[in-house]
Structures are given as C-alpha cells and as structure tokens.
CSV table of C-alpha atoms and ligand atoms in Angstrom, one decimal:
chain,number,residue,atom,x,y,z
Y,1,UNK,CA,-102.9,55.8,7.1
Y,2,UNK,CA,-106.2,57.4,6.5
Y,3,UNK,CA,-108.4,55.6,4.1
Y,4,UNK,CA,-110.7,58.5,3.1
Y,5,UNK,CA,-110.9,61.1,0.5
Y,6,UNK,CA,-111.4,64.6,1.7
Y,7,UNK,CA,-113.9,67.0,0.2
Y,8,UNK,CA,-112.1,69.8,-1.6
Y,9,UNK,CA,-114.6,72.5,-1.1
Y,10,UNK,CA,-114.9,74.0,2.3
Y,11,UNK,CA,-118.6,74.3,2.0
Y,12,UNK,CA,-119.3,70.7,1.1
Y,13,UNK,CA,-119.6,69.4,4.6
Y,14,UNK,CA,-122.2,72.1,5.5
Y,15,UNK,CA,-124.2,71.3,2.4
Y,16,UNK,CA,-124.0,67.5,3.0
Y,17,UNK,CA,-124.9,67.9,6.7
Y,18,UNK,CA,-127.8,70.2,6.0
Y,19,UNK,CA,-128.9,67.7,3.3
Y,20,UNK,CA,-128.8,64.9,5.9
Y,21,UNK,CA,-130.5,66.9,8.6
Y,22,UNK,CA,-133.3,68.5,6.6
Y,23,UNK,CA,-135.7,65.8,5.5
Y,24,UNK,CA,-138.8,63.9,6.6
Y,25,UNK,CA,-137.8,64.6,10.2
Y,26,UNK,CA,-138.6,68.3,9.8
Y,27,UNK,CA,-141.6,68.0,7.5
Y,28,UNK,CA,-143.3,64.8,8.6
Y,29,UNK,CA,-142.0,63.7,12.0
Y,30,UNK,CA,-141.8,67.0,13.8
Y,31,UNK,CA,-145.4,68.1,13.2
Y,32,UNK,CA,-146.8,64.7,13.8
Y,33,UNK,CA,-145.0,64.2,17.1
Y,34,UNK,CA,-145.7,67.7,18.3
Y,35,UNK,CA,-149.3,67.3,17.4
Y,36,UNK,CA,-149.6,64.0,19.3
Y,37,UNK,CA,-147.9,65.5,22.3
Y,38,UNK,CA,-149.9,68.7,22.7
Y,39,UNK,CA,-147.6,71.2,21.0
Y,40,UNK,CA,-145.9,73.8,23.2
Y,41,UNK,CA,-144.3,71.6,25.9
Y,42,UNK,CA,-143.0,69.2,23.3
Y,43,UNK,CA,-141.6,72.1,21.3
Y,44,UNK,CA,-139.9,73.5,24.3
Y,45,UNK,CA,-138.1,70.3,25.2
Y,46,UNK,CA,-137.2,69.7,21.6
Y,47,UNK,CA,-135.8,73.2,21.1
Y,48,UNK,CA,-133.9,73.2,24.4
Y,49,UNK,CA,-132.3,69.8,23.5
Y,50,UNK,CA,-131.3,71.1,20.1
Y,51,UNK,CA,-129.4,74.1,21.4
Y,52,UNK,CA,-128.0,72.9,24.7
Y,53,UNK,CA,-127.4,69.3,23.9
Y,54,UNK,CA,-127.6,68.9,20.1
Y,55,UNK,CA,-125.2,71.6,19.0
Y,56,UNK,CA,-122.4,70.5,21.4
Y,57,UNK,CA,-122.8,66.9,20.3
Y,58,UNK,CA,-122.9,67.9,16.7
Y,59,UNK,CA,-119.5,69.5,17.2
Y,60,UNK,CA,-118.3,66.4,19.1
Y,61,UNK,CA,-119.5,64.0,16.4
Y,62,UNK,CA,-118.0,65.9,13.6
Y,63,UNK,CA,-114.8,66.1,15.5
Y,64,UNK,CA,-114.6,62.4,16.0
Y,65,UNK,CA,-115.1,61.8,12.3
Y,66,UNK,CA,-112.5,64.4,11.3
Y,67,UNK,CA,-110.0,63.3,13.8
Y,68,UNK,CA,-110.2,59.6,12.7
Y,69,UNK,CA,-110.9,60.0,9.0
Y,70,UNK,CA,-112.5,56.6,9.0
Y,71,UNK,CA,-116.0,55.2,9.0
Y,72,UNK,CA,-117.7,55.4,12.4
Y,73,UNK,CA,-116.9,51.8,13.5
Y,74,UNK,CA,-113.3,51.8,12.3
Y,75,UNK,CA,-112.9,55.4,13.4
Y,76,UNK,CA,-114.0,54.8,17.0
Y,77,UNK,CA,-111.8,51.7,17.1
Y,78,UNK,CA,-108.9,53.8,15.9
Y,79,UNK,CA,-109.5,56.6,18.4
Y,80,UNK,CA,-109.9,54.2,21.3
Y,81,UNK,CA,-106.6,52.6,20.3
Y,82,UNK,CA,-104.6,55.8,19.8
Y,83,UNK,CA,-105.9,57.2,23.1
Y,84,UNK,CA,-105.1,54.0,25.0
Y,85,UNK,CA,-108.6,53.5,26.2
Y,86,UNK,CA,-111.2,50.8,26.2
Y,87,UNK,CA,-112.1,49.1,23.0
Y,88,UNK,CA,-115.7,49.2,24.2
Y,89,UNK,CA,-116.0,52.7,22.8
Y,90,UNK,CA,-116.3,51.1,19.4
Y,91,UNK,CA,-119.9,50.4,20.5
Y,92,UNK,CA,-120.6,54.0,19.4
Y,93,UNK,CA,-120.0,52.8,15.9
Y,94,UNK,CA,-122.0,49.6,16.3
Y,95,UNK,CA,-125.0,51.3,17.9
Y,96,UNK,CA,-124.9,53.8,15.0
Y,97,UNK,CA,-124.9,51.0,12.4
Y,98,UNK,CA,-127.9,49.4,14.2
Y,99,UNK,CA,-129.8,52.7,14.2
Y,100,UNK,CA,-129.0,53.3,10.6
Y,101,UNK,CA,-130.8,50.0,9.7
Y,102,UNK,CA,-133.8,50.7,11.8
Y,103,UNK,CA,-134.2,54.3,10.7
Y,104,UNK,CA,-133.7,53.7,7.0
Y,105,UNK,CA,-136.2,50.8,7.1
Y,106,UNK,CA,-139.1,53.0,8.0
Y,107,UNK,CA,-137.7,56.3,6.5
Y,108,UNK,CA,-137.9,54.7,3.1
Y,109,UNK,CA,-141.5,53.6,3.6
Y,110,UNK,CA,-142.6,57.1,4.6
Y,111,UNK,CA,-140.7,58.6,1.7
Y,112,UNK,CA,-142.7,56.3,-0.4
Y,113,UNK,CA,-145.8,58.1,0.6
Y,114,UNK,CA,-144.3,61.2,-0.9
Y,115,UNK,CA,-143.8,59.4,-4.2
Y,116,UNK,CA,-147.5,58.6,-4.1
Y,117,UNK,CA,-148.5,62.2,-3.5
Y,118,UNK,CA,-146.1,63.5,-6.1
Y,119,UNK,CA,-148.0,61.4,-8.6
Y,120,UNK,CA,-151.4,62.4,-7.2
Y,121,UNK,CA,-150.5,66.1,-7.5
Y,122,UNK,CA,-149.0,66.0,-10.9
Y,123,UNK,CA,-151.9,64.1,-12.3
Y,124,UNK,CA,-154.3,66.5,-10.6
Y,125,UNK,CA,-156.2,63.6,-9.0
Y,126,UNK,CA,-156.9,65.5,-5.9
Y,127,UNK,CA,-157.7,68.9,-7.4
Y,128,UNK,CA,-160.7,70.4,-5.6
Y,129,UNK,CA,-161.0,67.5,-3.1
Y,130,UNK,CA,-162.4,68.1,0.3
Y,131,UNK,CA,-161.0,67.0,3.7
Y,132,UNK,CA,-162.9,63.7,3.7
Y,133,UNK,CA,-161.7,62.8,0.2
Y,134,UNK,CA,-158.1,63.5,0.9
Y,135,UNK,CA,-158.3,61.6,4.2
Y,136,UNK,CA,-160.0,58.6,2.5
Y,137,UNK,CA,-157.3,58.7,-0.1
Y,138,UNK,CA,-154.6,58.5,2.5
Y,139,UNK,CA,-156.3,55.6,4.3
Y,140,UNK,CA,-156.6,53.7,1.0
Y,141,UNK,CA,-152.9,54.1,0.5
Y,142,UNK,CA,-152.1,52.8,3.9
Y,143,UNK,CA,-154.5,49.9,3.4
Y,144,UNK,CA,-152.5,48.6,0.5
Y,145,UNK,CA,-149.3,46.6,1.3
Y,146,UNK,CA,-148.7,46.3,-2.4
Y,147,UNK,CA,-148.6,50.0,-3.1
Y,148,UNK,CA,-146.6,50.7,0.0
Y,149,UNK,CA,-144.0,48.1,-0.8
Y,150,UNK,CA,-143.8,49.3,-4.4
Y,151,UNK,CA,-143.0,52.9,-3.3
Y,152,UNK,CA,-140.7,51.7,-0.5
Y,153,UNK,CA,-138.8,49.7,-3.1
Y,154,UNK,CA,-138.5,52.6,-5.5
Y,155,UNK,CA,-137.2,54.9,-2.9
Y,156,UNK,CA,-134.6,52.6,-1.4
Y,157,UNK,CA,-133.3,51.7,-4.9
Y,158,UNK,CA,-132.9,55.3,-5.7
Y,159,UNK,CA,-131.0,55.9,-2.5
Y,160,UNK,CA,-128.8,52.9,-3.0
Y,161,UNK,CA,-128.0,54.0,-6.6
Y,162,UNK,CA,-126.9,57.4,-5.5
Y,163,UNK,CA,-124.5,56.0,-2.8
Y,164,UNK,CA,-123.5,52.9,-4.8
Y,165,UNK,CA,-122.6,54.8,-7.9
Y,166,UNK,CA,-120.9,57.5,-5.8
Y,167,UNK,CA,-122.9,60.2,-7.5
Y,168,UNK,CA,-122.8,62.4,-4.4
Y,169,UNK,CA,-121.5,65.2,-6.4
Y,170,UNK,CA,-124.6,65.4,-8.6
Y,171,UNK,CA,-126.7,65.4,-5.4
Y,172,UNK,CA,-124.5,68.2,-4.1
Y,173,UNK,CA,-125.3,70.4,-7.0
Y,174,UNK,CA,-128.9,69.5,-6.8
Y,175,UNK,CA,-129.1,70.4,-3.1
Y,176,UNK,CA,-128.1,73.9,-3.8
Y,177,UNK,CA,-131.4,74.3,-5.6
Y,178,UNK,CA,-133.6,71.8,-3.7
Y,179,UNK,CA,-133.0,73.3,-0.2
Y,180,UNK,CA,-133.8,76.9,-1.0
Y,181,UNK,CA,-136.7,75.9,-3.3
Y,182,UNK,CA,-138.2,73.7,-0.6
Y,183,UNK,CA,-138.0,76.6,1.9
Y,184,UNK,CA,-139.7,79.0,-0.5
Y,185,UNK,CA,-142.6,76.6,-1.2
Y,186,UNK,CA,-142.9,76.0,2.5
Y,187,UNK,CA,-143.3,79.8,2.9
Y,188,UNK,CA,-145.9,79.8,0.2
Y,189,UNK,CA,-147.8,77.1,2.1
Y,190,UNK,CA,-147.4,79.0,5.3
Y,191,UNK,CA,-148.8,82.1,3.6
Y,192,UNK,CA,-151.7,80.1,2.4
Y,193,UNK,CA,-152.2,78.8,5.9
Y,194,UNK,CA,-152.1,82.3,7.4
Y,195,UNK,CA,-154.7,83.6,5.0
Y,196,UNK,CA,-157.0,80.5,4.7
Y,197,UNK,CA,-156.3,78.7,7.9
Y,198,UNK,CA,-156.0,79.5,11.6
Y,199,UNK,CA,-152.5,80.9,12.2
Y,200,UNK,CA,-153.3,82.2,15.7
Y,201,UNK,CA,-154.4,78.7,16.8
Y,202,UNK,CA,-151.2,77.3,15.3
Y,203,UNK,CA,-148.9,79.7,17.2
Y,204,UNK,CA,-150.9,79.2,20.4
Y,205,UNK,CA,-150.5,75.5,20.0
Y,206,UNK,CA,-146.8,75.5,19.4
Y,207,UNK,CA,-145.7,78.3,21.7
Y,208,UNK,CA,-147.9,78.0,24.8
Y,209,UNK,CA,-145.5,76.2,27.1
Y,210,UNK,CA,-147.1,74.2,29.8
Y,211,UNK,CA,-144.5,71.6,30.7
Y,212,UNK,CA,-147.0,69.7,32.8
Y,213,UNK,CA,-148.8,68.8,29.6
Y,214,UNK,CA,-146.0,66.6,28.4
Y,215,UNK,CA,-146.2,63.0,29.4
Y,216,UNK,CA,-143.0,61.1,30.2
Y,217,UNK,CA,-143.2,59.3,26.9
Y,218,UNK,CA,-143.5,62.8,25.3
Y,219,UNK,CA,-140.2,63.8,26.9
Y,220,UNK,CA,-138.5,60.8,25.3
Y,221,UNK,CA,-140.1,61.6,21.9
Y,222,UNK,CA,-139.1,65.3,22.1
Y,223,UNK,CA,-135.5,64.5,22.9
Y,224,UNK,CA,-135.4,61.7,20.4
Y,225,UNK,CA,-136.8,64.0,17.7
Y,226,UNK,CA,-134.0,66.6,18.4
Y,227,UNK,CA,-131.4,63.9,17.7
Y,228,UNK,CA,-133.3,62.5,14.7
Y,229,UNK,CA,-133.8,65.9,13.0
Y,230,UNK,CA,-130.1,66.7,13.4
Y,231,UNK,CA,-129.1,63.2,12.2
Y,232,UNK,CA,-127.2,63.0,15.4
Y,233,UNK,CA,-125.7,60.1,17.5
Y,234,UNK,CA,-125.7,57.4,14.9
Y,235,UNK,CA,-122.6,58.0,12.7
Y,236,UNK,CA,-124.1,59.9,9.8
Y,237,UNK,CA,-122.4,63.1,10.9
Y,238,UNK,CA,-119.3,61.3,11.9
Y,239,UNK,CA,-119.0,59.6,8.5
Y,240,UNK,CA,-119.4,63.0,6.7
Y,241,UNK,CA,-117.0,64.6,9.2
Y,242,UNK,CA,-114.4,62.1,8.1
Y,243,UNK,CA,-114.5,63.8,4.6
Y,244,UNK,CA,-114.5,67.3,6.0
Y,245,UNK,CA,-111.6,69.7,5.2
Y,246,UNK,CA,-109.5,70.3,8.3
Y,247,UNK,CA,-109.7,74.1,7.9
Y,248,UNK,CA,-113.4,74.6,8.5
Y,249,UNK,CA,-114.7,75.9,11.9
Y,250,UNK,CA,-116.8,73.2,13.6
Y,251,UNK,CA,-118.6,75.6,15.9
Y,252,UNK,CA,-119.9,77.9,13.2
Y,253,UNK,CA,-120.9,75.0,11.0
Y,254,UNK,CA,-122.8,73.2,13.8
Y,255,UNK,CA,-124.7,76.3,14.7
Y,256,UNK,CA,-125.6,76.9,11.1
Y,257,UNK,CA,-126.9,73.4,10.7
Y,258,UNK,CA,-129.0,73.6,13.8
Y,259,UNK,CA,-130.5,77.0,12.9
Y,260,UNK,CA,-131.4,76.0,9.3
Y,261,UNK,CA,-132.9,72.7,10.5
Y,262,UNK,CA,-135.0,74.3,13.2
Y,263,UNK,CA,-136.2,77.0,10.8
Y,264,UNK,CA,-137.4,74.4,8.3
Y,265,UNK,CA,-139.2,72.5,11.1
Y,266,UNK,CA,-140.9,75.6,12.5
Y,267,UNK,CA,-142.1,76.8,9.1
Y,268,UNK,CA,-143.4,73.4,8.3
Y,269,UNK,CA,-145.0,73.1,11.7
Y,270,UNK,CA,-146.7,76.5,11.6
Y,271,UNK,CA,-148.0,75.9,8.1
Y,272,UNK,CA,-149.3,72.5,8.9
Y,273,UNK,CA,-151.0,73.5,12.2
Y,274,UNK,CA,-152.5,76.6,10.6
Y,275,UNK,CA,-154.2,74.3,8.1
Y,276,UNK,CA,-155.1,71.7,10.6
Y,277,UNK,CA,-156.9,74.1,12.9
Y,278,UNK,CA,-158.4,76.0,10.0
Y,279,UNK,CA,-159.9,72.9,8.6
Y,280,UNK,CA,-160.9,71.5,11.9
Y,281,UNK,CA,-158.6,68.4,11.5
Y,282,UNK,CA,-157.1,66.5,14.4
Y,283,UNK,CA,-153.6,67.7,15.3
Y,284,UNK,CA,-152.9,64.4,17.1
Y,285,UNK,CA,-153.9,62.1,14.3
Y,286,UNK,CA,-150.4,60.6,14.1
Y,287,UNK,CA,-148.0,59.8,11.2
Y,288,UNK,CA,-150.5,60.7,8.5
Y,289,UNK,CA,-150.7,64.4,9.6
Y,290,UNK,CA,-148.6,66.0,6.9
Y,291,UNK,CA,-150.0,63.7,4.2
Y,292,UNK,CA,-153.6,64.5,5.0
Y,293,UNK,CA,-153.1,68.2,5.6
Y,294,UNK,CA,-150.9,69.5,2.8
Y,295,UNK,CA,-152.6,67.7,-0.1
Y,296,UNK,CA,-155.8,69.3,1.1
Y,297,UNK,CA,-154.3,72.7,1.0
Y,298,UNK,CA,-152.9,72.0,-2.5
Y,299,UNK,CA,-156.3,70.7,-3.6
Y,300,UNK,CA,-157.9,74.0,-2.8
Y,301,UNK,CA,-155.1,76.5,-3.7
Y,302,UNK,CA,-155.1,78.0,-7.2
Y,303,UNK,CA,-152.4,76.3,-9.2
Y,304,UNK,CA,-152.2,73.8,-6.3
Y,305,UNK,CA,-151.6,70.7,-8.4
Y,306,UNK,CA,-148.5,72.2,-9.9
Y,307,UNK,CA,-147.2,73.7,-6.6
Y,308,UNK,CA,-148.0,70.5,-4.8
Y,309,UNK,CA,-146.3,68.4,-7.4
Y,310,UNK,CA,-143.2,70.5,-7.1
Y,311,UNK,CA,-143.4,70.5,-3.4
Y,312,UNK,CA,-143.5,66.7,-3.1
Y,313,UNK,CA,-140.6,66.4,-5.6
Y,314,UNK,CA,-138.6,68.6,-3.3
Y,315,UNK,CA,-139.6,66.6,-0.3
Y,316,UNK,CA,-138.3,63.6,-2.1
Y,317,UNK,CA,-135.0,65.4,-2.8
Y,318,UNK,CA,-134.7,66.3,0.9
Y,319,UNK,CA,-135.6,62.7,1.9
Y,320,UNK,CA,-133.0,61.3,-0.5
Y,321,UNK,CA,-130.2,63.5,0.8
Y,322,UNK,CA,-131.1,62.2,4.3
Y,323,UNK,CA,-131.4,58.5,3.3
Y,324,UNK,CA,-128.0,58.5,1.6
Y,325,UNK,CA,-126.4,59.7,4.8
Y,326,UNK,CA,-128.0,56.7,6.6
Y,327,UNK,CA,-126.4,54.3,4.1
Y,328,UNK,CA,-123.0,56.0,4.0
Y,329,UNK,CA,-121.6,55.0,7.5
Y,330,UNK,CA,-122.5,51.3,7.1
Y,331,UNK,CA,-121.4,51.1,3.5
Y,332,UNK,CA,-118.1,52.9,4.3
Y,333,UNK,CA,-117.5,50.4,7.1
Y,334,UNK,CA,-118.2,47.3,4.8
Y,335,UNK,CA,-115.8,48.8,2.3
Y,336,UNK,CA,-113.0,49.4,4.8
Y,337,UNK,CA,-113.4,46.3,6.8
Y,338,UNK,CA,-114.2,43.6,4.2
Y,339,UNK,CA,-112.6,45.2,1.1
Y,340,UNK,CA,-116.0,45.1,-0.7
Y,341,UNK,CA,-116.6,47.5,-3.6
Y,342,UNK,CA,-118.9,50.4,-2.9
Y,343,UNK,CA,-121.7,48.9,-5.0
Y,344,UNK,CA,-121.4,45.6,-3.2
Y,345,UNK,CA,-121.5,47.2,0.2
Y,346,UNK,CA,-124.5,49.3,-0.6
Y,347,UNK,CA,-126.3,46.3,-2.1
Y,348,UNK,CA,-126.0,44.4,1.2
Y,349,UNK,CA,-127.2,47.3,3.2
Y,350,UNK,CA,-130.1,48.1,1.0
Y,351,UNK,CA,-131.4,44.6,0.7
Y,352,UNK,CA,-131.3,44.0,4.4
Y,353,UNK,CA,-133.0,47.4,5.1
Y,354,UNK,CA,-135.6,46.8,2.5
Y,355,UNK,CA,-136.6,43.5,4.1
Y,356,UNK,CA,-136.8,45.1,7.5
Y,357,UNK,CA,-138.9,47.9,6.0
Y,358,UNK,CA,-141.6,45.4,5.1
Y,359,UNK,CA,-142.4,45.2,8.8
Y,360,UNK,CA,-143.2,48.9,8.7
Y,361,UNK,CA,-145.3,48.4,5.6
Y,362,UNK,CA,-147.5,45.8,7.4
Y,363,UNK,CA,-147.7,48.0,10.5
Y,364,UNK,CA,-150.3,50.1,8.7
Y,365,UNK,CA,-152.5,47.3,7.5
Y,366,UNK,CA,-152.1,43.5,7.9
Y,367,UNK,CA,-150.3,43.9,11.3
Y,368,UNK,CA,-151.8,47.2,12.4
Y,369,UNK,CA,-153.2,45.5,15.5
Y,370,UNK,CA,-153.0,42.1,17.2
Y,371,UNK,CA,-149.7,41.2,15.6
Y,372,UNK,CA,-146.9,39.4,17.3
Y,373,UNK,CA,-145.3,42.8,17.9
Y,374,UNK,CA,-148.4,43.9,19.8
Y,375,UNK,CA,-148.2,40.8,22.0
Y,376,UNK,CA,-144.5,41.1,22.7
Y,377,UNK,CA,-143.9,44.9,22.7
Y,378,UNK,CA,-147.4,46.4,23.1
Y,379,UNK,CA,-147.1,48.2,19.8
Y,380,UNK,CA,-146.8,47.8,16.0
Y,381,UNK,CA,-143.4,47.2,14.4
Y,382,UNK,CA,-143.3,50.7,13.1
Y,383,UNK,CA,-144.1,52.1,16.6
Y,384,UNK,CA,-141.4,49.9,18.1
Y,385,UNK,CA,-138.8,51.1,15.5
Y,386,UNK,CA,-139.7,54.7,16.3
Y,387,UNK,CA,-139.3,54.1,20.0
Y,388,UNK,CA,-136.0,52.4,19.5
Y,389,UNK,CA,-134.8,55.3,17.4
Y,390,UNK,CA,-135.8,57.7,20.2
Y,391,UNK,CA,-133.6,55.6,22.6
Y,392,UNK,CA,-130.7,54.6,20.4
Y,393,UNK,CA,-129.9,58.1,18.9
Y,394,UNK,CA,-129.6,59.9,22.3
Y,395,UNK,CA,-127.7,56.9,23.7
Y,396,UNK,CA,-125.2,57.2,20.8
Y,397,UNK,CA,-125.1,60.9,21.4
Y,398,UNK,CA,-124.4,60.4,25.1
Y,399,UNK,CA,-121.5,58.2,24.4
Y,400,UNK,CA,-120.1,60.5,21.8
Y,401,UNK,CA,-120.3,63.4,24.2
Y,402,UNK,CA,-118.5,61.4,26.9
Y,403,UNK,CA,-115.8,60.3,24.5
Y,404,UNK,CA,-115.2,63.8,23.0
Y,405,UNK,CA,-115.4,65.5,26.4
Y,406,UNK,CA,-113.3,63.1,28.5
Y,407,UNK,CA,-111.0,61.1,26.2
Y,408,UNK,CA,-109.9,63.6,23.5
Y,409,UNK,CA,-107.0,65.8,24.7
Y,410,UNK,CA,-107.1,69.5,25.1
Y,411,UNK,CA,-104.8,70.2,22.2
Y,412,UNK,CA,-106.6,67.9,19.9
Y,413,UNK,CA,-109.9,69.6,20.6
Y,414,UNK,CA,-108.4,73.0,20.2
Y,415,UNK,CA,-106.9,72.0,16.9
Y,416,UNK,CA,-110.3,70.8,15.7
Y,417,UNK,CA,-112.4,73.6,17.0
Y,418,UNK,CA,-110.2,76.5,16.1
Y,419,UNK,CA,-111.9,78.7,18.6
Y,420,UNK,CA,-111.0,80.8,21.7
Y,421,UNK,CA,-110.8,79.4,25.2
Y,422,UNK,CA,-114.2,80.7,26.3
Y,423,UNK,CA,-116.0,78.8,23.6
Y,424,UNK,CA,-113.9,75.8,24.2
Y,425,UNK,CA,-114.7,75.9,28.0
Y,426,UNK,CA,-118.4,76.3,27.3
Y,427,UNK,CA,-118.4,73.4,24.8
Y,428,UNK,CA,-116.5,71.2,27.1
Y,429,UNK,CA,-118.8,71.9,30.0
Y,430,UNK,CA,-121.7,71.1,27.8
Y,431,UNK,CA,-120.4,67.7,26.5
Y,432,UNK,CA,-118.8,66.7,29.8
Y,433,UNK,CA,-121.8,67.4,32.0
Y,434,UNK,CA,-124.9,69.0,30.6
Y,435,UNK,CA,-125.5,66.7,27.6
Y,436,UNK,CA,-124.9,63.4,29.4
Y,437,UNK,CA,-127.0,64.6,32.4
Y,438,UNK,CA,-129.8,65.7,30.2
Y,439,UNK,CA,-130.0,62.4,28.3
Y,440,UNK,CA,-129.6,60.4,31.4
Y,441,UNK,CA,-132.4,62.4,33.1
Y,442,UNK,CA,-134.9,61.8,30.3
Y,443,UNK,CA,-133.9,58.1,30.1
Y,444,UNK,CA,-134.3,57.5,33.8
Y,445,UNK,CA,-137.7,59.2,33.8
Y,446,UNK,CA,-139.2,57.8,30.6
Y,447,UNK,CA,-137.8,54.4,30.0
Y,448,UNK,CA,-139.2,52.7,33.2
Y,449,UNK,CA,-142.6,53.9,32.0
Y,450,UNK,CA,-142.5,52.1,28.7
Y,451,UNK,CA,-145.0,49.3,28.5
Y,452,UNK,CA,-144.1,46.0,26.9
Y,453,UNK,CA,-141.7,44.1,29.2
Y,454,UNK,CA,-139.3,43.2,26.4
Y,455,UNK,CA,-138.2,46.8,25.8
Y,456,UNK,CA,-135.8,46.9,28.7
Y,457,UNK,CA,-134.6,43.4,27.8
Y,458,UNK,CA,-134.0,44.5,24.2
Y,459,UNK,CA,-132.1,47.6,25.5
Y,460,UNK,CA,-129.8,45.4,27.6
Y,461,UNK,CA,-129.2,43.0,24.7
Y,462,UNK,CA,-128.4,45.8,22.3
Y,463,UNK,CA,-125.9,47.4,24.6
Y,464,UNK,CA,-124.2,44.2,25.7
Y,465,UNK,CA,-124.2,43.0,22.1
Y,466,UNK,CA,-122.7,46.2,20.8
Y,467,UNK,CA,-120.0,46.1,23.4
Y,468,UNK,CA,-119.3,42.4,22.7
Y,469,UNK,CA,-119.2,43.1,19.0
Y,470,UNK,CA,-116.8,46.0,19.5
Y,471,UNK,CA,-114.5,43.7,21.5
Y,472,UNK,CA,-114.5,40.6,19.4
Y,473,UNK,CA,-115.6,41.3,15.9
Y,474,UNK,CA,-112.5,43.0,14.8
Y,475,UNK,CA,-109.4,40.9,15.1
Y,476,UNK,CA,-106.1,42.5,15.9
Y,477,UNK,CA,-104.8,42.7,12.4
Y,478,UNK,CA,-107.7,44.9,11.5
Y,479,UNK,CA,-106.7,47.2,14.3
Y,480,UNK,CA,-105.8,50.7,13.6
Y,481,UNK,CA,-102.0,51.4,13.6
T,501,LIG,N1,-132.3,64.1,10.0
T,501,LIG,C1,-133.1,63.4,9.0
T,501,LIG,C2,-134.4,64.0,8.9
T,501,LIG,O1,-134.7,64.9,9.6
T,501,LIG,C3,-133.2,61.9,9.3
T,501,LIG,C4,-131.9,61.2,9.6
T,501,LIG,C5,-131.7,60.6,10.8
T,501,LIG,C6,-130.9,61.2,8.6
T,501,LIG,C7,-130.5,60.0,11.1
T,501,LIG,C8,-129.7,60.6,8.9
T,501,LIG,C9,-129.5,60.0,10.1
T,501,LIG,O2,-135.2,63.7,8.0
C-alpha cells in the first residue's frame, strides 16, 4: 500500500522541484565557488556535469520516488525488496538523510545572512556606502556568533513551521510569484552590472575555458556544485517524486528544471562578476562574495534600498523553498517509520540540524582557525561540511544511477518515462555508464588529494555505516510488502 498523497496538479512537481533547485546554490554558492576556482574551467565542468550527468540522474531519482511512492529510505527498501536485490541499496536513503542534515545545518546559517541584509536594505543602513564600508559591515556580521545564531535560528524555525504545519500549498502559490520576480530583479542587477561594472571581464572570466586552470579540488567542487544546485542525489527530488502524478513526462520536466536552474545561476554569476571586476573586488574572496558585492551595487543604485530589500526577501523565499525540501525526506521517513506526527518529526529534524549549524556559526569567528576541526581535518567545520557535501551528493547520485540503470526493469522505466526508444536508450546509456564513470573519475582523481587524514576514514565509516544501517535498522515487520 502506498503511504503517500499524490499532488493533484500536474505542474506541482515542476514547481516544487524548481523551488528546491533554485536557491542559495545559484545565487551564493555558484559565484563563490566559480570565483575561487578561476571561472571558466570550473564553469565548464559544472555545466557538462549538469547536462550529461545531472539530467539523467534527475530523471532516475524522480523515477525511484514515483515508482516507490514512499520516503527515500522506505522507498529504496521497498524497491530493493520488490526487485529481489540487496537490501544494501537502502543506503541511498541513509546517505541522503545524512546529507540533508549536513546541508541544512550550513544552509540555514547562510540564509541567515540574507535576513541580515534584508534588514539592512529596508532600513537604508547601507545607502550610499562604498566598498570598504560594505565589506566591513559583512566582516562585523561574521564576527558575531550571537547575530549569526539569531538569524540561523529564525530561518530554521521558519522552514520547520512550513513543513511541520504542512503549508506547502501556500508556498506553492508564493513560488509562482517569487521565482519570476527573483529572475526579473536579477536581470535588473545584471543590467546595472553591464552599465556600471565590467561585463566584458565577467564574460571573459566565466567563459574562457582553460581546463588546466582547474585544480583537482576544483573538479570535485564543480561536480559537487552541479549536484547541489539541482538538489540531486540526497533524496529531496525522490521525496517530491513520490508525490508526483503518474502522468507527467519525466524527461521534459528534468530538462526544464536544469535549464531554469542554470539560467538563474548564470545571470547571478554574470551580474556578480560584472560588479566584482567593475569595483576591483576579489573574485576569489570566498563565501562572502555575494554578500559583499550585491549590497554595494544596491547602495549605489538609485532606489537601491527598496530594490535591494525586495531582492533579499526574494532570496529568502528561494532559500526557504529549498530548505523545506531538505527537511521533507527525513521528516517523511520519521512519520512513516515511527508513526510520529508531522510536527513531531519536523521538530526532531530541526532541533538536531540547528545544533549542528552552530558549528558553522563558529567557523566564521571563534573557531575560524586553530580549532579542533583544523587539527583533525585541516579545515573549519563549515569547510568540512562543504567538502562532505561535494562527496556525498555525487555518491548518492552514483548509486541512484546504478540502481535505476541496472535494477529497474525495461517495462517499468518505459512506463515511467513515457518516451520513445531512442530517448530511452540514450538515458539508459547515460545512467548505466556515463554518470557512474564521470563521478568515479572525479572521485578517483580528487579524493586522494584531500589533506586531513581523517577524510578518507570518515568516508569509509559513512559508507559502511549507511550499509549497516540499511541492513539492520529496519526489522522485517517494517519491510515493504
Ligand atoms: N539546490 C538548492 C540550492 O541551490 C540546495 C539544495 C540542496 C536543496 C540539496 C535541497 C537539497 O540552493
């Protein structure tokens, strides 16, 4: 028996998935990582991964959700059972749950920065400020664990309330306004960047491909970012796929999601880099890039306080529609497995993630250097979580590709995809061979280079742990039929 409701409107999945995909990953993470990794080569690996690996896995992950109609953990359990294959495949669900905790813990802290800037914009605090003042303002924000914790708390409570109270529908209606409006304001910022910044330098930076420029760590970051920006490989898409109407075409939906998501990242990237080069800022300055650059543009633009205020409100909307998709898979699992109510499940998830998020908070001040994390892992807690994200999401995607490509039957896939045999053959070739090989290739090159000897150990523990959990945690009476 399926335990899920199904969304009545055909377009709801697309809207929810775009809501999940478009968020801080496009506006904050893409420009900051591209900037740190020299631009063009990073962009090339990122874009290639999205189209050759991301889209096929997006189809695969949605398919697994829709075929099981359960939360990722229970769903993988069910599919492994009905296909008479190893229970270890449930590890896809467990890995996803782990990623959800890690990602949400820092996502919420960064979204908190947007709360700060919404406030600063609407009160006009930064109007007319120069580059030094805005940079100093950002540094002051980072230096305050109290402020960061406050904003982190506000954001995670808001996310929890949306999922816990089941007010997705309100969000859905909101998204129809938020997404187009966000895109329009980004275009306004881009236009400002073109006229007042250095657009040529921005296009040169992003589109001059010299693959030798990209370090091995950069390869891993570019691939990880493609998964991150599509919300791929950790169960969010699978959880939403479980609610998707059976009639909708997976192929077209997946392509639409990838195109929209990439368009937003590119406009954001071009706008930010035009401003960065125009104002002589440092493209490789790290996670603060967007928060130093855009407020500066709004400070100088006519009507900038208002436009900036609206912009940051929209950023928060986009971040919220992503964070709820991080809570959903874990919450749905807790509800299905332990018979909790939705609010109880969400409460557990949110409290645990909030606590973990404090490690990201102190990564920017108290434990910015010389912390325990630096000793053990050679980096701050935030940097460690980012690194783990870049490993866990492609790893989840790899397993999803293998399961969908090799375990699901031909007729099942045809039924889900509703496509002709050529597309089917192309998709199957990509999930069976290309996607796994691409992920494995990048892993084999980049992971041995990671400094901090505990990283490989953690990887091993995570994988073994996930498999063991998949085998033992669920007793037989919780098995799927
Ligand atoms: N894709 C989201 C973004 O770009 C982040 C996200 C990752 C959301 C994983 C859900 C799952 O902001």
